């Protein structure tokens, strides 16, 4: 650095001069835990958390173990029906990791997710994502979650760049490729969305989220036969998620009675995310009062996806068409105005 005249900050110099002892057993246990978490299945998350708890037990003073545990609990918080304390426990673990090492990038990354999805603290999330990637530029899932932040803020080019970078770093992780396709779907780039979901399905032919987005992109393109076939296949693998796709697609097709059958099934025992879906399908069907009641319930339950739905571009094209129909409703405006996020056509 001296010879090529690069200016090194005092913080960088301190980091370069010190090295943290790596406990090989903790590190391997951490990697096993993250591998299972990144399957994004209930079984994978359960196994992943078990490994991460084991990593903490192996060395309670290793920030890596706590950061992994924080990431595990944030993943549970994103789940279909998460326990109410998932993000709280994630914050506890991330805070402990930062106490052990204030420069630990994975801990900053976990804190960024908590601020984004739970606190709805947009400025805090931005700073934490930037800090995490400054400390470790090649964390795939951090780029991926930062992409969702940028999408929420209306910066679609930056969002796609971060998600593409995540895919470059983790090309065989199905969720990253699925999310890249999801962003293209949200932006109306349907051919690219379909191509990415087919790529994700090459990695895992039964990956539920890839099937959901693939069916949705087909529906948005007007290819309803392909959409229904994909979502029926999804229903066989993951029934609740399959009902989302079928309900949305039937509603967009104007097959009202079939859409209402899916609504009734979801409403029998709705999970956390189902609240948003029920509100959205009702909105597509023109059931304004029912839609707003479900969305108010979702807001009260602090569903982590709610802000993306509220931007009117939507978390996906299904929700986008639903939310545009509600944009002038005072009840809807009272829900979204306090979020302080850009509203877009």
mmCIF file of C-alpha atoms in Angstrom:
data_model
loop_
_atom_site.group_PDB
_atom_site.id
_atom_site.type_symbol
_atom_site.label_atom_id
_atom_site.label_comp_id
_atom_site.label_asym_id
_atom_site.label_seq_id
_atom_site.Cartn_x
_atom_site.Cartn_y
_atom_site.Cartn_z
ATOM 1 C CA UNK A 1 0.000 0.000 0.000
ATOM 2 C CA UNK A 2 2.879 2.389 0.807
ATOM 3 C CA UNK A 3 4.637 1.716 -2.501
ATOM 4 C CA UNK A 4 1.587 2.196 -4.729
ATOM 5 C CA UNK A 5 0.487 5.178 -2.662
ATOM 6 C CA UNK A 6 -2.979 3.948 -1.720
ATOM 7 C CA UNK A 7 -4.440 5.848 1.191
ATOM 8 C CA UNK A 8 -5.565 3.442 3.899
ATOM 9 C CA UNK A 9 -7.945 4.739 6.545
ATOM 10 C CA UNK A 10 -7.106 4.175 10.227
ATOM 11 C CA UNK A 11 -10.010 1.729 10.452
ATOM 12 C CA UNK A 12 -8.771 -0.254 7.445
ATOM 13 C CA UNK A 13 -5.232 -0.238 8.821
ATOM 14 C CA UNK A 14 -6.500 -1.551 12.157
ATOM 15 C CA UNK A 15 -8.416 -4.322 10.414
ATOM 16 C CA UNK A 16 -5.436 -5.269 8.264
ATOM 17 C CA UNK A 17 -3.107 -5.410 11.248
ATOM 18 C CA UNK A 18 -5.360 -7.666 13.303
ATOM 19 C CA UNK A 19 -6.754 -11.055 12.492
ATOM 20 C CA UNK A 20 -9.501 -12.964 14.197
ATOM 21 C CA UNK A 21 -8.794 -16.545 15.129
ATOM 22 C CA UNK A 22 -11.136 -18.787 13.176
ATOM 23 C CA UNK A 23 -12.532 -21.796 14.975
ATOM 24 C CA UNK A 24 -12.697 -24.348 12.174
ATOM 25 C CA UNK A 25 -15.447 -26.364 13.821
ATOM 26 C CA UNK A 26 -17.605 -23.289 14.392
ATOM 27 C CA UNK A 27 -17.026 -22.141 10.826
ATOM 28 C CA UNK A 28 -17.971 -25.502 9.328
ATOM 29 C CA UNK A 29 -21.072 -25.687 11.515
ATOM 30 C CA UNK A 30 -21.990 -22.141 10.435
ATOM 31 C CA UNK A 31 -21.593 -23.076 6.760
ATOM 32 C CA UNK A 32 -23.803 -26.134 7.217
ATOM 33 C CA UNK A 33 -26.416 -23.975 8.896
ATOM 34 C CA UNK A 34 -26.400 -21.368 6.130
ATOM 35 C CA UNK A 35 -26.570 -24.065 3.455
ATOM 36 C CA UNK A 36 -29.782 -25.443 4.933
ATOM 37 C CA UNK A 37 -31.243 -21.972 5.535
ATOM 38 C CA UNK A 38 -30.704 -21.049 1.899
ATOM 39 C CA UNK A 39 -32.920 -23.920 0.767
ATOM 40 C CA UNK A 40 -35.815 -21.684 1.875
ATOM 41 C CA UNK A 41 -37.940 -24.637 2.975
ATOM 42 C CA UNK A 42 -39.418 -25.253 6.448
ATOM 43 C CA UNK A 43 -37.188 -28.301 6.889
ATOM 44 C CA UNK A 44 -34.129 -26.400 5.679
ATOM 45 C CA UNK A 45 -34.730 -23.513 8.068
ATOM 46 C CA UNK A 46 -35.252 -25.894 10.988
ATOM 47 C CA UNK A 47 -32.025 -27.756 10.236
ATOM 48 C CA UNK A 48 -30.143 -24.547 9.604
ATOM 49 C CA UNK A 49 -31.136 -23.051 12.945
ATOM 50 C CA UNK A 50 -30.138 -26.242 14.716
ATOM 51 C CA UNK A 51 -26.632 -25.989 13.249
ATOM 52 C CA UNK A 52 -26.378 -22.293 14.122
ATOM 53 C CA UNK A 53 -27.430 -22.893 17.727
ATOM 54 C CA UNK A 54 -24.771 -25.603 17.797
ATOM 55 C CA UNK A 55 -22.209 -23.083 16.512
ATOM 56 C CA UNK A 56 -23.076 -20.702 19.360
ATOM 57 C CA UNK A 57 -22.716 -23.540 21.873
ATOM 58 C CA UNK A 58 -19.311 -24.446 20.434
ATOM 59 C CA UNK A 59 -17.974 -20.922 20.973
ATOM 60 C CA UNK A 60 -20.229 -18.311 22.640
ATOM 61 C CA UNK A 61 -17.603 -15.647 21.927
ATOM 62 C CA UNK A 62 -17.563 -16.104 18.149
ATOM 63 C CA UNK A 63 -19.519 -13.325 16.368
ATOM 64 C CA UNK A 64 -19.949 -15.525 13.284
ATOM 65 C CA UNK A 65 -22.209 -17.915 15.166
ATOM 66 C CA UNK A 66 -24.443 -15.111 16.443
ATOM 67 C CA UNK A 67 -24.553 -13.400 13.051
ATOM 68 C CA UNK A 68 -25.631 -16.668 11.473
ATOM 69 C CA UNK A 69 -28.300 -17.099 14.108
ATOM 70 C CA UNK A 70 -29.520 -13.566 13.408
ATOM 71 C CA UNK A 71 -29.752 -14.333 9.711
ATOM 72 C CA UNK A 72 -31.646 -17.515 10.512
ATOM 73 C CA UNK A 73 -34.233 -15.689 12.573
ATOM 74 C CA UNK A 74 -34.661 -12.988 9.918
ATOM 75 C CA UNK A 75 -35.345 -15.767 7.436
ATOM 76 C CA UNK A 76 -38.025 -17.141 9.744
ATOM 77 C CA UNK A 77 -39.431 -13.619 9.962
ATOM 78 C CA UNK A 78 -39.847 -13.641 6.176
ATOM 79 C CA UNK A 79 -41.741 -16.933 6.348
ATOM 80 C CA UNK A 80 -45.341 -17.639 5.471
ATOM 81 C CA UNK A 81 -46.511 -17.650 9.091
ATOM 82 C CA UNK A 82 -43.624 -16.534 11.328
ATOM 83 C CA UNK A 83 -43.671 -16.435 15.135
ATOM 84 C CA UNK A 84 -44.126 -12.875 16.419
ATOM 85 C CA UNK A 85 -40.690 -12.770 18.074
ATOM 86 C CA UNK A 86 -38.618 -13.854 15.043
ATOM 87 C CA UNK A 87 -37.163 -10.434 14.273
ATOM 88 C CA UNK A 88 -36.809 -9.639 17.967
ATOM 89 C CA UNK A 89 -34.621 -12.716 18.416
ATOM 90 C CA UNK A 90 -32.738 -11.801 15.257
ATOM 91 C CA UNK A 91 -31.941 -8.381 16.722
ATOM 92 C CA UNK A 92 -30.713 -9.932 19.963
ATOM 93 C CA UNK A 93 -28.319 -12.197 18.068
ATOM 94 C CA UNK A 94 -27.115 -9.449 15.724
ATOM 95 C CA UNK A 95 -26.564 -7.078 18.645
ATOM 96 C CA UNK A 96 -24.492 -9.708 20.438
ATOM 97 C CA UNK A 97 -22.400 -10.285 17.318
ATOM 98 C CA UNK A 98 -21.697 -6.562 17.026
ATOM 99 C CA UNK A 99 -20.761 -6.394 20.706
ATOM 100 C CA UNK A 100 -18.188 -9.099 20.054
ATOM 101 C CA UNK A 101 -16.923 -7.467 16.846
ATOM 102 C CA UNK A 102 -18.270 -4.054 15.742
ATOM 103 C CA UNK A 103 -16.729 -4.587 12.297
ATOM 104 C CA UNK A 104 -18.339 -7.952 11.639
ATOM 105 C CA UNK A 105 -20.023 -7.665 8.210
ATOM 106 C CA UNK A 106 -22.555 -10.476 8.612
ATOM 107 C CA UNK A 107 -23.883 -8.831 11.761
ATOM 108 C CA UNK A 108 -24.358 -5.507 9.975
ATOM 109 C CA UNK A 109 -26.103 -7.393 7.171
ATOM 110 C CA UNK A 110 -28.511 -9.046 9.596
ATOM 111 C CA UNK A 111 -29.222 -5.716 11.267
ATOM 112 C CA UNK A 112 -29.961 -4.191 7.871
ATOM 113 C CA UNK A 113 -32.618 -6.835 7.220
ATOM 114 C CA UNK A 114 -34.183 -6.206 10.627
ATOM 115 C CA UNK A 115 -34.327 -2.473 9.950
ATOM 116 C CA UNK A 116 -35.767 -3.026 6.484
ATOM 117 C CA UNK A 117 -38.373 -5.709 7.074
ATOM 118 C CA UNK A 118 -39.318 -5.206 10.716
ATOM 119 C CA UNK A 119 -38.486 -1.657 11.806
ATOM 120 C CA UNK A 120 -39.380 -0.102 8.434
ATOM 121 C CA UNK A 121 -36.441 2.211 9.128
ATOM 122 C CA UNK A 122 -35.411 3.020 5.568
ATOM 123 C CA UNK A 123 -32.462 5.267 6.349
ATOM 124 C CA UNK A 124 -31.104 2.934 9.008
ATOM 125 C CA UNK A 125 -31.408 -0.020 6.648
ATOM 126 C CA UNK A 126 -29.570 1.817 3.880
ATOM 127 C CA UNK A 127 -26.673 2.688 6.184
ATOM 128 C CA UNK A 128 -26.421 -0.871 7.507
ATOM 129 C CA UNK A 129 -26.479 -2.417 4.030
ATOM 130 C CA UNK A 130 -23.798 -0.031 2.830
ATOM 131 C CA UNK A 131 -21.688 -0.709 5.906
ATOM 132 C CA UNK A 132 -22.002 -4.469 5.519
ATOM 133 C CA UNK A 133 -20.976 -4.376 1.850
ATOM 134 C CA UNK A 134 -18.161 -1.942 2.603
ATOM 135 C CA UNK A 135 -16.761 -4.460 5.061
ATOM 136 C CA UNK A 136 -17.413 -7.485 2.837
ATOM 137 C CA UNK A 137 -18.416 -6.724 -0.772
ATOM 138 C CA UNK A 138 -19.144 -10.317 -1.819
ATOM 139 C CA UNK A 139 -22.044 -11.336 0.418
ATOM 140 C CA UNK A 140 -24.639 -12.578 -2.042
ATOM 141 C CA UNK A 141 -27.710 -12.435 0.190
ATOM 142 C CA UNK A 142 -26.792 -8.940 1.389
ATOM 143 C CA UNK A 143 -26.762 -7.736 -2.204
ATOM 144 C CA UNK A 144 -30.082 -9.519 -2.718
ATOM 145 C CA UNK A 145 -31.790 -7.889 0.252
ATOM 146 C CA UNK A 146 -30.273 -4.505 -0.600
ATOM 147 C CA UNK A 147 -31.888 -4.990 -4.013
ATOM 148 C CA UNK A 148 -35.309 -5.226 -2.343
ATOM 149 C CA UNK A 149 -34.540 -1.996 -0.486
ATOM 150 C CA UNK A 150 -33.648 -0.244 -3.739
ATOM 151 C CA UNK A 151 -36.791 -1.559 -5.411
ATOM 152 C CA UNK A 152 -38.900 -0.238 -2.552
ATOM 153 C CA UNK A 153 -37.284 3.178 -2.946
ATOM 154 C CA UNK A 154 -38.080 3.171 -6.665
ATOM 155 C CA UNK A 155 -34.503 2.612 -7.843
ATOM 156 C CA UNK A 156 -35.156 -0.315 -10.175
ATOM 157 C CA UNK A 157 -31.828 -0.126 -12.038
ATOM 158 C CA UNK A 158 -29.876 -0.252 -8.780
ATOM 159 C CA UNK A 159 -32.138 -3.043 -7.552
ATOM 160 C CA UNK A 160 -31.518 -5.165 -10.636
ATOM 161 C CA UNK A 161 -27.785 -4.480 -10.429
ATOM 162 C CA UNK A 162 -27.597 -5.670 -6.825
ATOM 163 C CA UNK A 163 -29.672 -8.772 -7.539
ATOM 164 C CA UNK A 164 -27.601 -9.600 -10.612
ATOM 165 C CA UNK A 165 -24.473 -9.232 -8.481
ATOM 166 C CA UNK A 166 -25.981 -11.614 -5.933
ATOM 167 C CA UNK A 167 -26.617 -14.123 -8.709
ATOM 168 C CA UNK A 168 -23.050 -13.726 -9.950
ATOM 169 C CA UNK A 169 -21.716 -14.506 -6.470
ATOM 170 C CA UNK A 170 -24.163 -17.363 -5.802
ATOM 171 C CA UNK A 171 -25.124 -18.775 -9.218
ATOM 172 C CA UNK A 172 -26.414 -22.098 -7.865
ATOM 173 C CA UNK A 173 -28.616 -20.681 -5.091
ATOM 174 C CA UNK A 174 -32.214 -20.957 -6.394
ATOM 175 C CA UNK A 175 -33.685 -18.178 -4.272
ATOM 176 C CA UNK A 176 -31.317 -15.567 -5.713
ATOM 177 C CA UNK A 177 -32.200 -16.431 -9.305
ATOM 178 C CA UNK A 178 -35.863 -16.596 -8.348
ATOM 179 C CA UNK A 179 -35.702 -13.134 -6.814
ATOM 180 C CA UNK A 180 -33.978 -11.742 -9.897
ATOM 181 C CA UNK A 181 -36.828 -13.099 -12.005
ATOM 182 C CA UNK A 182 -39.315 -11.694 -9.484
ATOM 183 C CA UNK A 183 -37.828 -8.222 -9.912
ATOM 184 C CA UNK A 184 -38.097 -8.482 -13.678
ATOM 185 C CA UNK A 185 -41.732 -9.566 -13.227
ATOM 186 C CA UNK A 186 -42.398 -6.571 -10.967
ATOM 187 C CA UNK A 187 -40.883 -4.316 -13.613
ATOM 188 C CA UNK A 188 -42.934 -5.832 -16.432
ATOM 189 C CA UNK A 189 -39.929 -7.457 -18.135
ATOM 190 C CA UNK A 190 -41.807 -10.699 -18.540
ATOM 191 C CA UNK A 191 -39.579 -12.579 -20.997
ATOM 192 C CA UNK A 192 -36.572 -12.036 -18.741
ATOM 193 C CA UNK A 193 -38.619 -12.997 -15.690
ATOM 194 C CA UNK A 194 -39.664 -16.288 -17.282
ATOM 195 C CA UNK A 195 -36.091 -17.019 -18.368
ATOM 196 C CA UNK A 196 -34.756 -16.515 -14.841
ATOM 197 C CA UNK A 197 -37.439 -18.705 -13.260
ATOM 198 C CA UNK A 198 -36.712 -21.512 -15.719
ATOM 199 C CA UNK A 199 -33.062 -21.150 -14.757
ATOM 200 C CA UNK A 200 -33.991 -21.414 -11.064
ATOM 201 C CA UNK A 201 -36.032 -24.535 -11.796
ATOM 202 C CA UNK A 202 -33.003 -26.108 -13.469
ATOM 203 C CA UNK A 203 -31.284 -25.741 -10.101
ATOM 204 C CA UNK A 204 -34.281 -27.148 -8.195
ATOM 205 C CA UNK A 205 -37.201 -28.443 -10.311
ATOM 206 C CA UNK A 206 -39.613 -28.211 -7.369
ATOM 207 C CA UNK A 207 -38.567 -24.860 -5.941
ATOM 208 C CA UNK A 208 -41.923 -23.390 -4.845
ATOM 209 C CA UNK A 209 -41.127 -19.696 -5.209
ATOM 210 C CA UNK A 210 -39.779 -20.161 -8.727
ATOM 211 C CA UNK A 211 -43.010 -21.890 -9.718
ATOM 212 C CA UNK A 212 -45.058 -19.097 -8.140
ATOM 213 C CA UNK A 213 -43.216 -16.364 -10.038
ATOM 214 C CA UNK A 214 -43.114 -18.356 -13.282
ATOM 215 C CA UNK A 215 -46.887 -18.839 -13.177
ATOM 216 C CA UNK A 216 -47.364 -15.183 -12.302
ATOM 217 C CA UNK A 217 -45.190 -13.999 -15.181
ATOM 218 C CA UNK A 218 -47.148 -16.232 -17.572
ATOM 219 C CA UNK A 219 -50.404 -14.764 -16.239
ATOM 220 C CA UNK A 220 -49.101 -11.215 -16.663
ATOM 221 C CA UNK A 221 -48.209 -12.090 -20.261
ATOM 222 C CA UNK A 222 -51.739 -13.385 -20.845
ATOM 223 C CA UNK A 223 -50.565 -17.001 -21.139
ATOM 224 C CA UNK A 224 -53.225 -18.236 -18.744
ATOM 225 C CA UNK A 225 -53.049 -21.929 -19.670
ATOM 226 C CA UNK A 226 -49.352 -21.976 -18.778
ATOM 227 C CA UNK A 227 -50.022 -19.963 -15.627
ATOM 228 C CA UNK A 228 -52.719 -22.321 -14.383
ATOM 229 C CA UNK A 229 -50.667 -25.419 -15.214
ATOM 230 C CA UNK A 230 -47.687 -24.015 -13.297
ATOM 231 C CA UNK A 231 -49.738 -23.009 -10.260
ATOM 232 C CA UNK A 232 -51.558 -26.350 -10.187
ATOM 233 C CA UNK A 233 -48.160 -28.035 -10.101
ATOM 234 C CA UNK A 234 -47.178 -25.627 -7.315
ATOM 235 C CA UNK A 235 -50.334 -26.531 -5.388
ATOM 236 C CA UNK A 236 -49.196 -30.158 -5.334
ATOM 237 C CA UNK A 237 -45.862 -29.109 -3.793
ATOM 238 C CA UNK A 238 -46.877 -26.196 -1.538
ATOM 239 C CA UNK A 239 -50.692 -25.890 -1.286
ATOM 240 C CA UNK A 240 -50.913 -22.452 0.391
ATOM 241 C CA UNK A 241 -48.589 -20.874 -2.156
ATOM 242 C CA UNK A 242 -50.380 -22.694 -4.944
ATOM 243 C CA UNK A 243 -53.664 -21.171 -3.785
ATOM 244 C CA UNK A 244 -52.081 -17.717 -4.037
ATOM 245 C CA UNK A 245 -51.174 -18.274 -7.654
ATOM 246 C CA UNK A 246 -54.468 -19.901 -8.594
ATOM 247 C CA UNK A 247 -56.514 -17.256 -6.789
ATOM 248 C CA UNK A 248 -54.693 -14.391 -8.469
ATOM 249 C CA UNK A 249 -54.763 -15.999 -11.917
ATOM 250 C CA UNK A 250 -58.449 -16.910 -11.768
ATOM 251 C CA UNK A 251 -59.243 -13.363 -10.606
ATOM 252 C CA UNK A 252 -57.294 -11.818 -13.474
ATOM 253 C CA UNK A 253 -59.002 -14.142 -15.931
ATOM 254 C CA UNK A 254 -62.429 -13.133 -14.658
ATOM 255 C CA UNK A 255 -63.179 -16.668 -13.420
ATOM 256 C CA UNK A 256 -64.773 -15.226 -10.338
ATOM 257 C CA UNK A 257 -66.333 -18.311 -8.759
ATOM 258 C CA UNK A 258 -63.031 -20.212 -8.913
ATOM 259 C CA UNK A 259 -61.132 -17.250 -7.493
ATOM 260 C CA UNK A 260 -63.595 -17.042 -4.630
ATOM 261 C CA UNK A 261 -63.104 -20.740 -3.885
ATOM 262 C CA UNK A 262 -59.386 -20.086 -3.404
ATOM 263 C CA UNK A 263 -60.181 -17.053 -1.227
ATOM 264 C CA UNK A 264 -62.493 -19.100 0.978
ATOM 265 C CA UNK A 265 -59.851 -21.809 1.419
ATOM 266 C CA UNK A 266 -57.177 -19.255 2.357
ATOM 267 C CA UNK A 267 -59.516 -17.405 4.717
ATOM 268 C CA UNK A 268 -60.326 -20.509 6.782
ATOM 269 C CA UNK A 269 -57.058 -20.244 8.686
ATOM 270 C CA UNK A 270 -55.030 -17.413 7.155
ATOM 271 C CA UNK A 271 -51.325 -17.223 7.780
ATOM 272 C CA UNK A 272 -49.297 -14.049 8.106
ATOM 273 C CA UNK A 273 -48.688 -13.456 4.384
ATOM 274 C CA UNK A 274 -52.148 -14.707 3.421
ATOM 275 C CA UNK A 275 -53.578 -11.466 4.818
ATOM 276 C CA UNK A 276 -51.966 -9.467 2.014
ATOM 277 C CA UNK A 277 -52.928 -12.001 -0.621
ATOM 278 C CA UNK A 278 -56.557 -12.069 0.480
ATOM 279 C CA UNK A 279 -56.710 -8.300 0.353
ATOM 280 C CA UNK A 280 -55.133 -8.242 -3.093
ATOM 281 C CA UNK A 281 -57.377 -10.871 -4.676
ATOM 282 C CA UNK A 282 -60.474 -9.176 -3.274
ATOM 283 C CA UNK A 283 -59.226 -5.913 -4.792
ATOM 284 C CA UNK A 284 -58.821 -7.510 -8.226
ATOM 285 C CA UNK A 285 -62.376 -8.833 -7.952
ATOM 286 C CA UNK A 286 -63.649 -5.364 -7.057
ATOM 287 C CA UNK A 287 -64.493 -6.216 -3.432
ATOM 288 C CA UNK A 288 -63.156 -2.911 -2.128
ATOM 289 C CA UNK A 289 -64.407 -3.083 1.455
ATOM 290 C CA UNK A 290 -63.248 -6.677 1.943
ATOM 291 C CA UNK A 291 -59.885 -5.870 0.362
ATOM 292 C CA UNK A 292 -59.267 -2.920 2.657
ATOM 293 C CA UNK A 293 -60.319 -4.875 5.734
ATOM 294 C CA UNK A 294 -57.763 -7.605 4.973
ATOM 295 C CA UNK A 295 -55.068 -5.031 4.241
ATOM 296 C CA UNK A 296 -55.780 -3.207 7.492
ATOM 297 C CA UNK A 297 -55.409 -6.544 9.284
ATOM 298 C CA UNK A 298 -52.099 -7.149 7.481
ATOM 299 C CA UNK A 299 -50.855 -3.711 8.504
ATOM 300 C CA UNK A 300 -51.880 -4.291 12.111
ATOM 301 C CA UNK A 301 -50.052 -7.646 12.043
ATOM 302 C CA UNK A 302 -46.972 -5.810 10.699
ATOM 303 C CA UNK A 303 -46.552 -8.179 7.752
ATOM 304 C CA UNK A 304 -43.020 -7.582 6.534
ATOM 305 C CA UNK A 305 -44.032 -7.435 2.851
ATOM 306 C CA UNK A 306 -46.619 -4.713 3.423
ATOM 307 C CA UNK A 307 -44.458 -1.729 2.335
ATOM 308 C CA UNK A 308 -43.702 -3.318 -1.059
ATOM 309 C CA UNK A 309 -47.381 -3.817 -1.686
ATOM 310 C CA UNK A 310 -48.020 -0.215 -0.686
ATOM 311 C CA UNK A 311 -45.786 1.303 -3.395
ATOM 312 C CA UNK A 312 -48.483 0.547 -6.012
ATOM 313 C CA UNK A 313 -45.899 -0.972 -8.321
ATOM 314 C CA UNK A 314 -46.468 -3.886 -6.007
ATOM 315 C CA UNK A 315 -44.380 -6.693 -4.673
ATOM 316 C CA UNK A 316 -45.384 -8.497 -7.843
ATOM 317 C CA UNK A 317 -47.637 -7.780 -10.783
ATOM 318 C CA UNK A 318 -50.579 -9.509 -9.113
ATOM 319 C CA UNK A 319 -50.496 -7.141 -6.162
ATOM 320 C CA UNK A 320 -49.680 -4.163 -8.380
ATOM 321 C CA UNK A 321 -52.933 -4.404 -10.311
ATOM 322 C CA UNK A 322 -54.822 -4.829 -7.049
ATOM 323 C CA UNK A 323 -53.274 -1.840 -5.305
ATOM 324 C CA UNK A 324 -53.746 0.540 -8.227
ATOM 325 C CA UNK A 325 -57.476 -0.097 -7.957
ATOM 326 C CA UNK A 326 -57.375 1.052 -4.322
ATOM 327 C CA UNK A 327 -55.064 4.036 -4.610
ATOM 328 C CA UNK A 328 -57.772 6.695 -4.264
ATOM 329 C CA UNK A 329 -59.495 5.075 -1.284
ATOM 330 C CA UNK A 330 -59.021 7.121 1.931
ATOM 331 C CA UNK A 331 -58.657 3.936 4.004
ATOM 332 C CA UNK A 332 -55.829 2.792 1.747
ATOM 333 C CA UNK A 333 -54.131 6.190 1.849
ATOM 334 C CA UNK A 334 -54.224 6.169 5.647
ATOM 335 C CA UNK A 335 -52.360 2.854 5.599
ATOM 336 C CA UNK A 336 -49.591 3.778 3.189
ATOM 337 C CA UNK A 337 -48.953 7.488 3.825
ATOM 338 C CA UNK A 338 -47.133 7.005 7.170
ATOM 339 C CA UNK A 339 -44.675 4.578 5.565
ATOM 340 C CA UNK A 340 -42.877 7.422 3.807
ATOM 341 C CA UNK A 341 -42.003 5.522 0.649
ATOM 342 C CA UNK A 342 -42.297 6.622 -3.000
ATOM 343 C CA UNK A 343 -45.662 6.042 -4.648
ATOM 344 C CA UNK A 344 -45.410 5.100 -8.316
ATOM 345 C CA UNK A 345 -47.803 4.453 -11.182
#
